[in-house]
Short mmCIF file of C-alpha atoms in Angstrom, two decimals:
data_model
loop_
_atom_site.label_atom_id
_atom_site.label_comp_id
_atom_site.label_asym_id
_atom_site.label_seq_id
_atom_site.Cartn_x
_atom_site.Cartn_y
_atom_site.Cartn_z
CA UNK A 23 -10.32 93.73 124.82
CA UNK A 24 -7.75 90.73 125.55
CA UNK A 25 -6.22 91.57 129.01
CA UNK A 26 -2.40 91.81 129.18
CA UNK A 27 -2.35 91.41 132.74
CA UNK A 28 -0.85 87.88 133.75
CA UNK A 29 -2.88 84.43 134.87
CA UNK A 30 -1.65 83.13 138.01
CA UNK A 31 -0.26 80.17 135.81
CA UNK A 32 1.92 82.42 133.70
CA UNK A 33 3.14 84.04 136.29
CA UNK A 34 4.46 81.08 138.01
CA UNK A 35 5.86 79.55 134.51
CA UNK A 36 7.58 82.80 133.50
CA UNK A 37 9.25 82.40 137.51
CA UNK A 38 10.25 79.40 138.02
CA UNK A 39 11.45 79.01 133.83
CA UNK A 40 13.43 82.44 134.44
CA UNK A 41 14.66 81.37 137.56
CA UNK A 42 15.94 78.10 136.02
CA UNK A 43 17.35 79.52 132.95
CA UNK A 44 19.36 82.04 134.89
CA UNK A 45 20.98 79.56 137.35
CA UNK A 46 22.10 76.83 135.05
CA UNK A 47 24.05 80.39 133.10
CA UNK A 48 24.84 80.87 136.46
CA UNK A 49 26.52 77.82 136.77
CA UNK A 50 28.08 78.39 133.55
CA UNK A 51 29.66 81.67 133.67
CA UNK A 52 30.93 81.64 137.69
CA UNK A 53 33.94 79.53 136.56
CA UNK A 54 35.07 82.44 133.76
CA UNK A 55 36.89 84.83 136.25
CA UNK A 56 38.62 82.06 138.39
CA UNK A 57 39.24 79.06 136.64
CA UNK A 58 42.37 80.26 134.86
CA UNK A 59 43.90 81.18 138.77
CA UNK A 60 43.38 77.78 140.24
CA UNK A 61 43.81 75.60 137.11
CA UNK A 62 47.79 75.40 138.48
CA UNK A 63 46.44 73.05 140.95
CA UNK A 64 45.25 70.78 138.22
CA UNK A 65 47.38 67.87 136.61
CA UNK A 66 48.35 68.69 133.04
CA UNK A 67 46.81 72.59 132.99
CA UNK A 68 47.91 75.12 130.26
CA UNK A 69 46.97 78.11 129.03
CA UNK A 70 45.73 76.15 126.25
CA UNK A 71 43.66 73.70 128.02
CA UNK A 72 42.37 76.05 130.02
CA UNK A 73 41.07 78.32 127.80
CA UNK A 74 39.25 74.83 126.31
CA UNK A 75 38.10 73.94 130.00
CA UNK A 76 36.74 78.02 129.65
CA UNK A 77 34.77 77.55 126.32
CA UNK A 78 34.01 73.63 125.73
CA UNK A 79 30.71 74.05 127.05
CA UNK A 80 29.73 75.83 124.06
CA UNK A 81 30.77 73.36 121.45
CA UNK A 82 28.25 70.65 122.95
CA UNK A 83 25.98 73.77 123.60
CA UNK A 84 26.25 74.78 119.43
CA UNK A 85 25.77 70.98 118.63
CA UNK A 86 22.79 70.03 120.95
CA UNK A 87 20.51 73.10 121.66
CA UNK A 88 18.55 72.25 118.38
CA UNK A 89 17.97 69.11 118.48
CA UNK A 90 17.10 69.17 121.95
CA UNK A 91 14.64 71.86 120.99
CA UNK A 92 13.38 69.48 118.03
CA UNK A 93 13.14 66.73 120.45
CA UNK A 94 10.81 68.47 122.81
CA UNK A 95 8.31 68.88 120.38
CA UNK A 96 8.02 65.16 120.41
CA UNK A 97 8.24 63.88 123.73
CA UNK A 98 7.84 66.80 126.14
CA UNK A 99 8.96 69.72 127.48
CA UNK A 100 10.04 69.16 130.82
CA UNK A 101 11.32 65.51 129.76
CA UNK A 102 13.90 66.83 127.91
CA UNK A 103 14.26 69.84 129.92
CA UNK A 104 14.81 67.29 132.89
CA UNK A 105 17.42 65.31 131.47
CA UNK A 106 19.71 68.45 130.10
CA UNK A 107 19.37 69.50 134.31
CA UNK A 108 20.67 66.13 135.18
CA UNK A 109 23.69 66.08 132.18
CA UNK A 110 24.53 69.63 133.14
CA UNK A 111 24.35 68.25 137.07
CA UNK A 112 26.71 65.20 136.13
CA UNK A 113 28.94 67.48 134.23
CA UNK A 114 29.35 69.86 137.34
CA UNK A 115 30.02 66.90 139.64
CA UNK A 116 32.64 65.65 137.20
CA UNK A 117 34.46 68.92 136.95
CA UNK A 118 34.01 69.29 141.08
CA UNK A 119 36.28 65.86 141.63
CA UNK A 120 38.51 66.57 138.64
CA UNK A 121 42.17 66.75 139.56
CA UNK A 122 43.63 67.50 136.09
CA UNK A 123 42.38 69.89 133.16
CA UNK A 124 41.30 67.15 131.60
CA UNK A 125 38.48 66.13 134.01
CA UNK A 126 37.31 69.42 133.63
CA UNK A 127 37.14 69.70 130.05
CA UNK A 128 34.95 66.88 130.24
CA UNK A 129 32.89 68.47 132.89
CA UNK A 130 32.28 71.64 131.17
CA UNK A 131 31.73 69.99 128.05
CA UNK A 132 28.85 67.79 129.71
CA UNK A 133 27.47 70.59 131.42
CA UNK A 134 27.37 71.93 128.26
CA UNK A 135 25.63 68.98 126.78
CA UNK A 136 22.05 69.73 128.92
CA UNK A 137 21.25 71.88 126.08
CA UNK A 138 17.99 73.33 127.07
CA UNK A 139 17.77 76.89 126.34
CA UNK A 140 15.62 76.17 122.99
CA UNK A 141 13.43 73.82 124.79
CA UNK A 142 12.44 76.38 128.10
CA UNK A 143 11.98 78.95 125.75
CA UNK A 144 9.03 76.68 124.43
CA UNK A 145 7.88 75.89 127.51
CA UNK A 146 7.82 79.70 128.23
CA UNK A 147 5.77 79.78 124.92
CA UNK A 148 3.44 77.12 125.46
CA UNK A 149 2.21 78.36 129.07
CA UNK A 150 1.80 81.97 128.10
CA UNK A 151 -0.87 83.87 125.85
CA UNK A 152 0.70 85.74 122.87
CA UNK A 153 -0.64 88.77 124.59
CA UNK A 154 1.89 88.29 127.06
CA UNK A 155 4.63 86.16 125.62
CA UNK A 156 7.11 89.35 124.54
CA UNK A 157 7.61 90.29 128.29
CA UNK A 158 7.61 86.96 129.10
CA UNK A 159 10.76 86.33 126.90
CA UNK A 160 11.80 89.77 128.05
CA UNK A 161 12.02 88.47 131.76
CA UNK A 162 14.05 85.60 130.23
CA UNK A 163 16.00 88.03 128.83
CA UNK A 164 16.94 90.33 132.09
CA UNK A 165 17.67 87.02 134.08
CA UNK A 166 20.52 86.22 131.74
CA UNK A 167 22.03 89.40 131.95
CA UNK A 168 21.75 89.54 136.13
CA UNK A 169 22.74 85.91 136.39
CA UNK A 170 25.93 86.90 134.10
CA UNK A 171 26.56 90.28 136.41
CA UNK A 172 25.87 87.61 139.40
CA UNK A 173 28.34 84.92 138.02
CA UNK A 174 31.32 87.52 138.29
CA UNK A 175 31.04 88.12 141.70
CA UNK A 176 29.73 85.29 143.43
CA UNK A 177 32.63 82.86 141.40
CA UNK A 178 35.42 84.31 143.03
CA UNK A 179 33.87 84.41 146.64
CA UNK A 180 33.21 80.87 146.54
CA UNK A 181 36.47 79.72 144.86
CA UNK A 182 38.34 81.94 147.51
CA UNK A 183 36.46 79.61 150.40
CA UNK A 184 35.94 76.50 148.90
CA UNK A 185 38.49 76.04 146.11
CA UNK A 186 37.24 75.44 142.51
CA UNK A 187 35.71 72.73 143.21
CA UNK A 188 33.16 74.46 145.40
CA UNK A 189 32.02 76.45 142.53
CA UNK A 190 31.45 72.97 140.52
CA UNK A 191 29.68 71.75 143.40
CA UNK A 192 27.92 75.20 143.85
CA UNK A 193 26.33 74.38 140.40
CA UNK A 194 25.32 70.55 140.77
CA UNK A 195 23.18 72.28 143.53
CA UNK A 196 21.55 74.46 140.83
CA UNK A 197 20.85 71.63 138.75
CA UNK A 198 19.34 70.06 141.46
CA UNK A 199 17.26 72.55 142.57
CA UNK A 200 16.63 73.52 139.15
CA UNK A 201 14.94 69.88 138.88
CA UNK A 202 12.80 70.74 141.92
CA UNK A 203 11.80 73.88 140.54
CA UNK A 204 10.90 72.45 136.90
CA UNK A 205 8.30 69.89 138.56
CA UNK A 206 7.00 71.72 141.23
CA UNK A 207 6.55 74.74 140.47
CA UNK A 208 5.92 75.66 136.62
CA UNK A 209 2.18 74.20 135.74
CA UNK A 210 1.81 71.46 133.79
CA UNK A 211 2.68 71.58 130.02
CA UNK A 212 -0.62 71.86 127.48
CA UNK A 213 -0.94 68.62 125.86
CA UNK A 214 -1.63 70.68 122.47
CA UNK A 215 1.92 72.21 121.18
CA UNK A 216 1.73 74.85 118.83
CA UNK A 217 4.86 75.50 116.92
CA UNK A 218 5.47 79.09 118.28
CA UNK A 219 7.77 80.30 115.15
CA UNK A 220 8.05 83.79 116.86
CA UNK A 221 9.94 81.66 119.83
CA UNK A 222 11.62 78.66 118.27
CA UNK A 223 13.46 77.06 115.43
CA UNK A 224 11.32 76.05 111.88
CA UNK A 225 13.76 74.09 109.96
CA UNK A 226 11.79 75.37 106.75
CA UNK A 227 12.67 78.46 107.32
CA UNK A 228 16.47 78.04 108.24
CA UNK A 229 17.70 78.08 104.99
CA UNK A 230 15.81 81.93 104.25
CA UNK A 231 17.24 82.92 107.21
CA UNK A 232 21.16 81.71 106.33
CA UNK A 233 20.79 83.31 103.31
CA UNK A 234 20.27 87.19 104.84
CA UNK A 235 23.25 89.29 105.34
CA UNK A 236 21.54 91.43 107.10
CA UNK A 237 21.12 88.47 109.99
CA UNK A 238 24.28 86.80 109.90
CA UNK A 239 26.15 90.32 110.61
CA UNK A 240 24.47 90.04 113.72
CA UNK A 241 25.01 86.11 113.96
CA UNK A 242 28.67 87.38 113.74
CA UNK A 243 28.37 89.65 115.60
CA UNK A 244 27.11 87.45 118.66
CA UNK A 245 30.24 85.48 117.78
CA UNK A 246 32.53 87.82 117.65
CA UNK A 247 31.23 89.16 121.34
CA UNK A 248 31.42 85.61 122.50
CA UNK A 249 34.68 84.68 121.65
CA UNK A 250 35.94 88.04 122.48
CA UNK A 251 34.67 87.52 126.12
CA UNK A 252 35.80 83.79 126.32
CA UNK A 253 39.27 84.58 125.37
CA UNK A 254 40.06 87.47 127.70
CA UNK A 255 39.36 85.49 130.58
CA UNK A 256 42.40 83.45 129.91
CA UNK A 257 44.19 86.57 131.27
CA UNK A 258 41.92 89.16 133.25
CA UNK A 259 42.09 87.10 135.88
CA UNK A 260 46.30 87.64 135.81
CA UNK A 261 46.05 91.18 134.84
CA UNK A 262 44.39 91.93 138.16
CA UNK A 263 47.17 90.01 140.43
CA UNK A 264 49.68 92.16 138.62
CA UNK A 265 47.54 95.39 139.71
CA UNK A 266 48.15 94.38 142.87
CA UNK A 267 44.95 93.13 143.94
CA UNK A 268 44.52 89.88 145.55
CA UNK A 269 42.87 86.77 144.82
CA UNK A 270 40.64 87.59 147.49
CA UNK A 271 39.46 91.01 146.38
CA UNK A 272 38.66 90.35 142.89
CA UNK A 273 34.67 89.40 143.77
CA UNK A 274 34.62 93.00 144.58
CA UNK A 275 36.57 94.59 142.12
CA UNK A 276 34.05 92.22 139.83
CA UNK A 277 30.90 94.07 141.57
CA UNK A 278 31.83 97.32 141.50
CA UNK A 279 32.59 97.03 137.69
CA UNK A 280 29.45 95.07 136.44
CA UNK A 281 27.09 97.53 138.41
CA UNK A 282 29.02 100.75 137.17
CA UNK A 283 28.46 99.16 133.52
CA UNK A 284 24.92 98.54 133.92
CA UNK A 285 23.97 102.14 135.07
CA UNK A 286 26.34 103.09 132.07
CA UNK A 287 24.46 101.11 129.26
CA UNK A 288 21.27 101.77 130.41
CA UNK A 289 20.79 105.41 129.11
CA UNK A 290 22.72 103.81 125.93
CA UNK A 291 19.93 101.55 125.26
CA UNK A 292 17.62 104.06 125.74
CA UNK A 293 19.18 106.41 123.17
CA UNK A 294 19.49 103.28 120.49
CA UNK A 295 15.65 102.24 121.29
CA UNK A 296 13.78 105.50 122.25
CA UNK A 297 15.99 108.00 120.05
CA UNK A 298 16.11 105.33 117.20
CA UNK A 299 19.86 105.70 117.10
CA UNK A 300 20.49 102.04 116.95
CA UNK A 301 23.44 101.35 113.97
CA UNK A 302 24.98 104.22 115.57
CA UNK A 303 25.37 103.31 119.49
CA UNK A 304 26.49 99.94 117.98
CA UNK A 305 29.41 100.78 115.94
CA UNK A 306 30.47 103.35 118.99
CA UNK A 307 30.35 100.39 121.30
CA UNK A 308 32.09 98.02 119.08
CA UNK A 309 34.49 100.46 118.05
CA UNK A 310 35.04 101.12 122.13
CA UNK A 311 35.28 97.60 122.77
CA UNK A 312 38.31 97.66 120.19
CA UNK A 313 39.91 100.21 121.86
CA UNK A 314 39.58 99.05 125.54
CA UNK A 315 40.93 95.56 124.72
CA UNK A 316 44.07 96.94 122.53
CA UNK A 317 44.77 99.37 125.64
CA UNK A 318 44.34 96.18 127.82
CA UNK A 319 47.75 94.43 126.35
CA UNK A 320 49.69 96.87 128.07
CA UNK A 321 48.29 99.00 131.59
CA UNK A 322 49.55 97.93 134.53
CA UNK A 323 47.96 100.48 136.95
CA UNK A 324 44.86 99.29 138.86
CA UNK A 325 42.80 102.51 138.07
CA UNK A 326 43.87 102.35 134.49
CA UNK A 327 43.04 98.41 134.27
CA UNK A 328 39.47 98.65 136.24
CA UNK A 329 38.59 101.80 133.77
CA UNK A 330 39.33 99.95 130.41
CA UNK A 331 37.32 96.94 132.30
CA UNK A 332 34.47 98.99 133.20
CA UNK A 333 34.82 100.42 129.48
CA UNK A 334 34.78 97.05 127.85
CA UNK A 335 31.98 95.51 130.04
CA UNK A 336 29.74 98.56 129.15
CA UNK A 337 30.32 97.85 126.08
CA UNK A 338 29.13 94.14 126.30
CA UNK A 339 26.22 95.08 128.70
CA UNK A 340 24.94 97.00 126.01
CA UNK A 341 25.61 94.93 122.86
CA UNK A 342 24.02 91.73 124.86
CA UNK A 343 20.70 94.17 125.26
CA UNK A 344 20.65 95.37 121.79
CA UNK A 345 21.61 92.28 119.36
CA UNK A 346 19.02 90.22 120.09
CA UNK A 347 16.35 93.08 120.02
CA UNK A 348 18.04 93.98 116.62
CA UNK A 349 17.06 90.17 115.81
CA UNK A 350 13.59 90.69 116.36
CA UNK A 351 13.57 94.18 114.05
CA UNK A 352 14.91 92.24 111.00
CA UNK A 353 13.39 88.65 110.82
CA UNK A 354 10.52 88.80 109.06
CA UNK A 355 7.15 88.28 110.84
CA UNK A 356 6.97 84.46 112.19
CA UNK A 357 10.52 83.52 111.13
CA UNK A 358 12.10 85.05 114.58
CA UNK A 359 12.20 81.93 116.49
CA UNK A 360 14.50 80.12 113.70
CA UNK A 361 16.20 83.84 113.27
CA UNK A 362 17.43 83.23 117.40
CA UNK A 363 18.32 79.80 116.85
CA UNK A 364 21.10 80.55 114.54
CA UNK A 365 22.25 83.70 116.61
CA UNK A 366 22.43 81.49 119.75
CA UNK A 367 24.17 78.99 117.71
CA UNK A 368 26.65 81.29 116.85
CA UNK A 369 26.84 82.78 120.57
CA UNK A 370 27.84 79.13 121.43
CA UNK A 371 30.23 78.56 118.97
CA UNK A 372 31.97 82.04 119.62
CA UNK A 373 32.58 80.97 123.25
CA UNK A 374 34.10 77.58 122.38
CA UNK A 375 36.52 79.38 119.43
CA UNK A 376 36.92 82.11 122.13
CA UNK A 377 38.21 79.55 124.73
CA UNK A 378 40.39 78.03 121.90
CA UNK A 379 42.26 80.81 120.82
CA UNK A 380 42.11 83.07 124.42
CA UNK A 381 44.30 79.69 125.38
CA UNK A 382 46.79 79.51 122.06
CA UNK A 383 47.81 83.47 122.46
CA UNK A 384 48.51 82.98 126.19
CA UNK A 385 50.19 79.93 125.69
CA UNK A 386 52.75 81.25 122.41
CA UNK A 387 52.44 84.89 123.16
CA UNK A 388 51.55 85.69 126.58
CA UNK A 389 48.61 87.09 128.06
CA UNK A 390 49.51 90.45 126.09
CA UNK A 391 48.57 88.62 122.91
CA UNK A 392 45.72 87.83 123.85
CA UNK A 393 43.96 91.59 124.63
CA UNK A 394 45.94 92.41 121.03
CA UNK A 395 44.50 89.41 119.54
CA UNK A 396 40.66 90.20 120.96
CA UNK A 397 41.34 94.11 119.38
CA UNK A 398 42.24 92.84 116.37
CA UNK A 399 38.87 90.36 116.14
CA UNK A 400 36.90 93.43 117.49
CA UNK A 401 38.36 95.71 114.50
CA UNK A 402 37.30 92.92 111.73
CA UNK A 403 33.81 93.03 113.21
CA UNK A 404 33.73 96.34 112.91
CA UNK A 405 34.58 95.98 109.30
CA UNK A 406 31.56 93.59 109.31
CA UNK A 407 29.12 95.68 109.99
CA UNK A 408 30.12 98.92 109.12
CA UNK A 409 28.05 98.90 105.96
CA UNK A 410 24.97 97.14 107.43
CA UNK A 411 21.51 99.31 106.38
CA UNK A 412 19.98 100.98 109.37
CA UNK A 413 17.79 98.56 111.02
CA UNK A 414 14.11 99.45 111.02
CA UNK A 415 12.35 99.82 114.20
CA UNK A 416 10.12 96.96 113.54
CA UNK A 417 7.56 94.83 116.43
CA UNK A 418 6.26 91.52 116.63
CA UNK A 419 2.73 91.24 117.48
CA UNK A 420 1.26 87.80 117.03
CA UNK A 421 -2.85 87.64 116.65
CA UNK A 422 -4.93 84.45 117.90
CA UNK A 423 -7.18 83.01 115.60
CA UNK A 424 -10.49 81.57 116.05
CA UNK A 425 -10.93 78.00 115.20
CA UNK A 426 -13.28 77.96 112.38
CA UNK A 427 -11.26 80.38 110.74
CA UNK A 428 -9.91 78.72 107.90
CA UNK A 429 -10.57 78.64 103.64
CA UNK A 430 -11.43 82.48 101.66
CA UNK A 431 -11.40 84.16 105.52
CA UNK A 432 -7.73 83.67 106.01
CA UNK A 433 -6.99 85.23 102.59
CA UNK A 434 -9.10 88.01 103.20
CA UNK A 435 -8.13 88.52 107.11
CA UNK A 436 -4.31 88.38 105.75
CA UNK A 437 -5.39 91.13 103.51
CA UNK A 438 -7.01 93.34 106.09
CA UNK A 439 -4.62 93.02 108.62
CA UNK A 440 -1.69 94.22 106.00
CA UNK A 441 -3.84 97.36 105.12
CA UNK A 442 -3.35 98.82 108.62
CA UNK A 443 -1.38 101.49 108.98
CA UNK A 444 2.01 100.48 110.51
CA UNK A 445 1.79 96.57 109.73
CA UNK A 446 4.48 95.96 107.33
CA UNK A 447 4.86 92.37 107.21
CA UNK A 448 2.04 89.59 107.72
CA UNK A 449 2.30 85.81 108.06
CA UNK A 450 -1.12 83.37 109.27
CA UNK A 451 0.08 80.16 110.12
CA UNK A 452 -3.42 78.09 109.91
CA UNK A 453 -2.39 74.98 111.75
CA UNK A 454 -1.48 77.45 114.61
CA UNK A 455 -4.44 79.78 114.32
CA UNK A 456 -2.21 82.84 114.76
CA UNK A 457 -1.17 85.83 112.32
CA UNK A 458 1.94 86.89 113.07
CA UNK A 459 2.90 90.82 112.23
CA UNK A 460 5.49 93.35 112.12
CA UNK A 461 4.75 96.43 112.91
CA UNK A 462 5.71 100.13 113.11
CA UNK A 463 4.43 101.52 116.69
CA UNK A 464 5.38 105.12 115.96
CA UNK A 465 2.96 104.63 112.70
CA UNK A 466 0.65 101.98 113.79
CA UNK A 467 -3.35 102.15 113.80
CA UNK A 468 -4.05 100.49 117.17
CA UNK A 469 -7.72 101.06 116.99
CA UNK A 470 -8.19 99.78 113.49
CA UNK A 471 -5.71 96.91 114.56
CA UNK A 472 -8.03 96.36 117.09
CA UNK A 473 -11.50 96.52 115.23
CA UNK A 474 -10.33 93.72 112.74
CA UNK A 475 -9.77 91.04 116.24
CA UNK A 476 -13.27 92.79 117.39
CA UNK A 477 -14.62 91.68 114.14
CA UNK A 478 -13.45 88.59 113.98
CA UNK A 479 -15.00 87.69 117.37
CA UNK A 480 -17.89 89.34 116.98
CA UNK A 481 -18.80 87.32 113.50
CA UNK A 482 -18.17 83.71 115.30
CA UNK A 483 -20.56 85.00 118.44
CA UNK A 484 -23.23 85.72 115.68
#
């Protein structure tokens, strides 16, 4: 039986690449809940070009992250990896010495520009075993959402010491240590690279995937999230001084909110995983999210305003946990790699539009508009998807093959392994030498699962 447990390798790789992807969205996100208080200090600011200082990042994000993924397959992982550390560390230190919103547009937008997400997730998948690779990418996963929860509090503590351009300058330090991390401590890359469709982008398959509406409600759904979260930004930040709470305080207000909404999603989750209750907890939160923001354009209490907060970032807690594991139940087996690329895509280009029109409400309307204008966006998505089929619980399991594998076998191994009770979809990928499933667990044959790999191994050994 292959062992599960982790090499001493992957353990390092699935560190240091976690560790690195969660501090560059560190550096990303700590701006969200203060830039739109000390932008007045900035030559030429409005609410407009602030909410584009808020979301540029993810235009050049939407633009680059593919071909920067395509372009590690040909000259390295960690080169390209590398030189999106040092754009996003040149963006940072171009935002830090920016005196007018237009310096830092140009810093987000090249922080934005080290595109690299596709590319460490294929590092990720080159140094781990398929046995392993779904926590792996889990861990990934979990380090996004902490370095998010992180972001909120620790961007307001250093903007209240150091200004705004501390937390710039905060994040060219994560680049650079990012850098040190990359060479130092994840192992060297293999020098054979497998194509890893369960983990990155096949352009083959990216037309298939465009054309299922069953994925792109969820690529709008990422979106619509996105931009929702973007936007509001523009004027949480203002909401709070009106509550009466002080520049100061906000850090904490921030942390007492994000870990009240984590303790709240995380029986949620459980009830859409475990109870199989998924379309429902995801209109509910949707439909929540709708409510908190409309509610949003006009409390002026503190307790009213931190409730509809804690209400709203629940509700976004729990849809960034469940989307992308909704991803994995519907692409068919070896297409969820290209599946994420689009939904990330989409994430991108939701926070850019989200920056946008957060910034045109505010500007025109006032901040009011804008929590109206985020209800109304959060009602249309709910439109969106309320007809969307059930998703089925669905798992990817990917299978190694042996090397002389190849001719009659595969057709015949492709035909045993979609006999087995609980695999419902089947894709070998030769040059690869994996299968890649989808299975049922609740109906799955483990053992007779099992006895095909024991087969398989057992023929080459005789």
């Amino acid at each position: 039986m292959v062992s599960r447990l982790l090499l001493p390798t992957e353990r390092r790789a699935i560190i240091g690449l976690a560790g690195l992807y969660a501090s560059r969205m560190l550096g990303l996100f700590m701006v969200l809940p203060v830039l739109a208080l000390y932008a007045e200090g900035l030559a030429g600011a409005t609410p407009l070009l602030v909410g584009l200082a808020l979301g540029g990042y993810g235009l050049t994000q939407a633009l680059l992250q593919i071909p920067f993924g395509l372009l590690s397959d040909r000259i390295g992982r960690k080169v390209v990896i590398s030189f999106g550390l040092l754009l996003f560390l040149l963006g940072s230190v171009v935002a830090a010495q920016a005196d007018s919103i237009g310096g830092v547009i140009a810093g987000r937008c090249l922080q934005g520009s080290g595109a690299v997400a596709a590319a460490i997730m294929a590092l990720v998948a080159d140094q781990t075993r398929e046995q392993v690779r779904t926590a792996a990418m889990a861990t990934i996963g979990l380090s996004i959402g902490v370095a998010f929860a992180v972001a909120m509090v620790l961007g307001p503590l250093l903007a209240s010491s150091f200004g705004l351009a501390g937390v710039f300058w905060f994040s060219a330090g994560l680049a650079a240590l990012g850098l040190v991390v990359l060479w130092q401590l994840v192992p060297k890359a293999p020098k054979r690279v497998s194509r890893h469709r369960d983990v990155v982008l096949d352009r083959r398959q990216l037309k298939a995937m465009l054309g299922r509406s069953d994925l792109l409600r969820l690529d709008f759904s990422i979106f619509a999230l996105h931009l929702v979260l973007m936007a509001i930004f523009v004027a949480v930040p203002f909401r709070l001084l009106e509550a009466g709470i002080a520049v100061e305080h906000h850090g904490s207000v921030y942390l007492a909110i994000m870990a009240l909404a984590f303790v709240g999603m995380v029986p949620l989750v459980i009830v859409a995983e475990k109870k199989r209750r998924m379309k429902t907890v995801f209109l509910v939160a949707v439909a929540s999210m709708a409510v908190c923001l409309m509610v949003l354009g006009f409390v002026s209490t503190w307790w009213a305003l931190a409730a509809l907060l804690l209400g709203f970032f629940t509700a976004f807690n729990l849809l960034e946990a469940t989307l992308p594991s909704m991803i994995s139940k519907l692409a068919p087996a070896g297409a969820k790699g290209t599946a994420m690329g689009v939904y990330s895509t989409s994430q991108f280009l939701g926070a850019f539009l989200g920056g946008v029109l957060g910034g045109t409400l505010a500007q025109h309307f006032g901040n009011d508009a804008v929590f109206y204008g985020c209800s109304l966006v959060a009602l249309v998505w709910l439109v969106a998807i309320w007809g969307m089929p059930t998703p089925r619980h669905l798992a990817s399991e990917v299978v190694a093959l042996d090397e002389g594998t190849h001719g009659d076998a595969l057709d015949t191994l492709m035909e045993r392994f979609a006999e087995v009770a609980g695999v419902e979809d089947v894709l070998v990928v030769p040059e690869d030498r994996v299968v890649y499933l989808k299975v049922d667990r609740q109906r799955l044959d483990s053992d007779a699962l099992a006895r095909i790999a024991r087969t398989r191994h057992d023929h080459k050994g005789a």
